[in-house]
Amino acid sequence: MNNLQIVQSDALSYLQNNQQNYDLIIVDIFQDVHMPDFIFSEKFIQNIKSTLNTNGYLLINTIVTTQEIAEKIDFLTKKLNIPGFDAKLLKQVLGEHNNLIIIKKTI
């Protein structure tokens, strides 16, 4: 693949200091079966949106183990489904707990 760059790093600090844009960003962050709270923060959402190229995709692998987490994932999907972004939530992608949020930046 031409122009393939894989960055494996602390997502929060990388996005805060990043100056590049990408066509594809995959977020797969777990601490055991828990997702860190910063994934749902406004700052993280803004950083991720500004890092995507136009027509780029963001994939967020999530794990739902409680109703509270399910509500946070629904909230995150709605926060990312704004003008210029098309967000979809695919439930139970792998087993009964993994959901995938797919976002395309259209502007």
PDB file of C-alpha atoms in Angstrom:
ATOM      1  CA  MET A   1       0.000   0.000   0.000  1.00  0.00           C
ATOM      2  CA  ASN A   2       1.306   3.399  -0.925  1.00  0.00           C
ATOM      3  CA  ASN A   3       1.346   6.114   1.709  1.00  0.00           C
ATOM      4  CA  LEU A   4       0.462   3.733   4.535  1.00  0.00           C
ATOM      5  CA  GLN A   5       1.436   5.086   7.912  1.00  0.00           C
ATOM      6  CA  ILE A   6       0.515   3.160  11.035  1.00  0.00           C
ATOM      7  CA  VAL A   7       0.670   5.114  14.274  1.00  0.00           C
ATOM      8  CA  GLN A   8       0.399   3.126  17.466  1.00  0.00           C
ATOM      9  CA  SER A   9       0.427   5.635  20.267  1.00  0.00           C
ATOM     10  CA  ASP A  10      -1.415   7.032  23.246  1.00  0.00           C
ATOM     11  CA  ALA A  11      -4.490   8.381  21.460  1.00  0.00           C
ATOM     12  CA  LEU A  12      -5.146  11.326  23.749  1.00  0.00           C
ATOM     13  CA  SER A  13      -1.632  12.772  23.723  1.00  0.00           C
ATOM     14  CA  TYR A  14      -1.053  11.981  20.041  1.00  0.00           C
ATOM     15  CA  LEU A  15      -4.162  13.829  18.904  1.00  0.00           C
ATOM     16  CA  GLN A  16      -3.390  16.830  21.108  1.00  0.00           C
ATOM     17  CA  ASN A  17       0.024  17.232  19.467  1.00  0.00           C
ATOM     18  CA  ASN A  18      -0.726  15.968  15.955  1.00  0.00           C
ATOM     19  CA  GLN A  19      -0.266  18.239  12.941  1.00  0.00           C
ATOM     20  CA  GLN A  20      -1.181  15.707  10.219  1.00  0.00           C
ATOM     21  CA  ASN A  21      -4.481  14.651   8.695  1.00  0.00           C
ATOM     22  CA  TYR A  22      -5.410  11.089   7.825  1.00  0.00           C
ATOM     23  CA  ASP A  23      -7.774   9.238   5.499  1.00  0.00           C
ATOM     24  CA  LEU A  24      -8.447   6.519   8.080  1.00  0.00           C
ATOM     25  CA  ILE A  25      -8.298   6.583  11.864  1.00  0.00           C
ATOM     26  CA  ILE A  26      -9.076   3.479  13.904  1.00  0.00           C
ATOM     27  CA  VAL A  27      -9.757   3.870  17.620  1.00  0.00           C
ATOM     28  CA  ASP A  28      -9.600   0.623  19.560  1.00  0.00           C
ATOM     29  CA  ILE A  29      -9.003   1.610  23.166  1.00  0.00           C
ATOM     30  CA  PHE A  30      -9.806  -0.648  26.063  1.00  0.00           C
ATOM     31  CA  GLN A  31      -8.656  -1.123  29.615  1.00  0.00           C
ATOM     32  CA  ASP A  32      -9.792  -4.706  30.102  1.00  0.00           C
ATOM     33  CA  VAL A  33     -13.466  -4.394  29.070  1.00  0.00           C
ATOM     34  CA  HIS A  34     -13.715  -0.690  29.916  1.00  0.00           C
ATOM     35  CA  MET A  35     -13.332   2.273  27.607  1.00  0.00           C
ATOM     36  CA  PRO A  36     -11.522   5.282  29.084  1.00  0.00           C
ATOM     37  CA  ASP A  37     -13.721   8.311  29.782  1.00  0.00           C
ATOM     38  CA  PHE A  38     -11.654  10.682  27.609  1.00  0.00           C
ATOM     39  CA  ILE A  39     -13.058   8.994  24.478  1.00  0.00           C
ATOM     40  CA  PHE A  40     -16.392  10.645  25.260  1.00  0.00           C
ATOM     41  CA  SER A  41     -14.934  14.103  25.937  1.00  0.00           C
ATOM     42  CA  GLU A  42     -15.628  17.095  23.712  1.00  0.00           C
ATOM     43  CA  LYS A  43     -11.898  17.797  23.322  1.00  0.00           C
ATOM     44  CA  PHE A  44     -11.154  14.270  22.075  1.00  0.00           C
ATOM     45  CA  ILE A  45     -14.098  14.424  19.658  1.00  0.00           C
ATOM     46  CA  GLN A  46     -12.929  17.806  18.278  1.00  0.00           C
ATOM     47  CA  ASN A  47      -9.337  16.582  17.893  1.00  0.00           C
ATOM     48  CA  ILE A  48     -10.419  13.484  16.047  1.00  0.00           C
ATOM     49  CA  LYS A  49     -12.736  15.386  13.702  1.00  0.00           C
ATOM     50  CA  SER A  50     -10.047  17.912  12.799  1.00  0.00           C
ATOM     51  CA  THR A  51      -7.496  15.142  12.126  1.00  0.00           C
ATOM     52  CA  LEU A  52      -9.588  13.461   9.401  1.00  0.00           C
ATOM     53  CA  ASN A  53      -9.174  14.390   5.743  1.00  0.00           C
ATOM     54  CA  THR A  54     -12.279  15.168   3.693  1.00  0.00           C
ATOM     55  CA  ASN A  55     -13.819  11.824   2.667  1.00  0.00           C
ATOM     56  CA  GLY A  56     -11.787  10.185   5.455  1.00  0.00           C
ATOM     57  CA  TYR A  57     -13.161   7.552   7.785  1.00  0.00           C
ATOM     58  CA  LEU A  58     -13.052   7.144  11.540  1.00  0.00           C
ATOM     59  CA  LEU A  59     -13.746   3.698  12.998  1.00  0.00           C
ATOM     60  CA  ILE A  60     -14.318   3.404  16.733  1.00  0.00           C
ATOM     61  CA  ASN A  61     -14.492  -0.082  18.173  1.00  0.00           C
ATOM     62  CA  THR A  62     -16.607  -0.030  21.317  1.00  0.00           C
ATOM     63  CA  ILE A  63     -17.611  -2.588  23.889  1.00  0.00           C
ATOM     64  CA  VAL A  64     -20.982  -2.462  25.616  1.00  0.00           C
ATOM     65  CA  THR A  65     -21.165  -4.156  28.988  1.00  0.00           C
ATOM     66  CA  THR A  66     -23.646  -1.876  30.791  1.00  0.00           C
ATOM     67  CA  GLN A  67     -26.600   0.349  29.987  1.00  0.00           C
ATOM     68  CA  GLU A  68     -24.513   3.368  31.005  1.00  0.00           C
ATOM     69  CA  ILE A  69     -21.873   2.558  28.391  1.00  0.00           C
ATOM     70  CA  ALA A  70     -24.575   1.951  25.765  1.00  0.00           C
ATOM     71  CA  GLU A  71     -25.936   5.438  26.470  1.00  0.00           C
ATOM     72  CA  LYS A  72     -22.440   6.972  26.221  1.00  0.00           C
ATOM     73  CA  ILE A  73     -21.897   5.278  22.851  1.00  0.00           C
ATOM     74  CA  ASP A  74     -25.258   6.541  21.581  1.00  0.00           C
ATOM     75  CA  PHE A  75     -24.295  10.039  22.786  1.00  0.00           C
ATOM     76  CA  LEU A  76     -20.902   9.809  21.066  1.00  0.00           C
ATOM     77  CA  THR A  77     -22.515   8.672  17.806  1.00  0.00           C
ATOM     78  CA  LYS A  78     -24.921  11.631  17.919  1.00  0.00           C
ATOM     79  CA  LYS A  79     -22.058  14.061  18.677  1.00  0.00           C
ATOM     80  CA  LEU A  80     -20.247  12.796  15.581  1.00  0.00           C
ATOM     81  CA  ASN A  81     -23.324  12.853  13.337  1.00  0.00           C
ATOM     82  CA  ILE A  82     -23.294  16.565  12.521  1.00  0.00           C
ATOM     83  CA  PRO A  83     -23.180  18.512   9.256  1.00  0.00           C
ATOM     84  CA  GLY A  84     -20.026  17.457   7.435  1.00  0.00           C
ATOM     85  CA  PHE A  85     -19.913  14.074   9.138  1.00  0.00           C
ATOM     86  CA  ASP A  86     -21.984  10.952   8.574  1.00  0.00           C
ATOM     87  CA  ALA A  87     -21.961   8.627  11.597  1.00  0.00           C
ATOM     88  CA  LYS A  88     -23.485   5.175  11.848  1.00  0.00           C
ATOM     89  CA  LEU A  89     -23.561   2.742  14.758  1.00  0.00           C
ATOM     90  CA  LEU A  90     -23.340  -0.949  13.907  1.00  0.00           C
ATOM     91  CA  LYS A  91     -24.399  -3.052  16.886  1.00  0.00           C
ATOM     92  CA  GLN A  92     -23.108  -6.498  17.810  1.00  0.00           C
ATOM     93  CA  VAL A  93     -20.443  -6.554  15.096  1.00  0.00           C
ATOM     94  CA  LEU A  94     -18.408  -9.246  16.820  1.00  0.00           C
ATOM     95  CA  GLY A  95     -20.196 -11.200  19.507  1.00  0.00           C
ATOM     96  CA  GLU A  96     -22.814  -9.557  21.640  1.00  0.00           C
ATOM     97  CA  HIS A  97     -20.735  -6.730  23.133  1.00  0.00           C
ATOM     98  CA  ASN A  98     -18.736  -5.133  20.298  1.00  0.00           C
ATOM     99  CA  ASN A  99     -20.301  -2.209  18.480  1.00  0.00           C
ATOM    100  CA  LEU A 100     -18.612  -0.206  15.738  1.00  0.00           C
ATOM    101  CA  ILE A 101     -19.094   3.484  15.073  1.00  0.00           C
ATOM    102  CA  ILE A 102     -18.253   4.411  11.466  1.00  0.00           C
ATOM    103  CA  ILE A 103     -17.884   8.099  10.630  1.00  0.00           C
ATOM    104  CA  LYS A 104     -17.181   9.645   7.235  1.00  0.00           C
ATOM    105  CA  LYS A 105     -16.048  13.246   6.984  1.00  0.00           C
ATOM    106  CA  THR A 106     -17.861  14.726   3.993  1.00  0.00           C
ATOM    107  CA  ILE A 107     -16.517  18.298   3.959  1.00  0.00           C
TER     108      ILE A 107
END
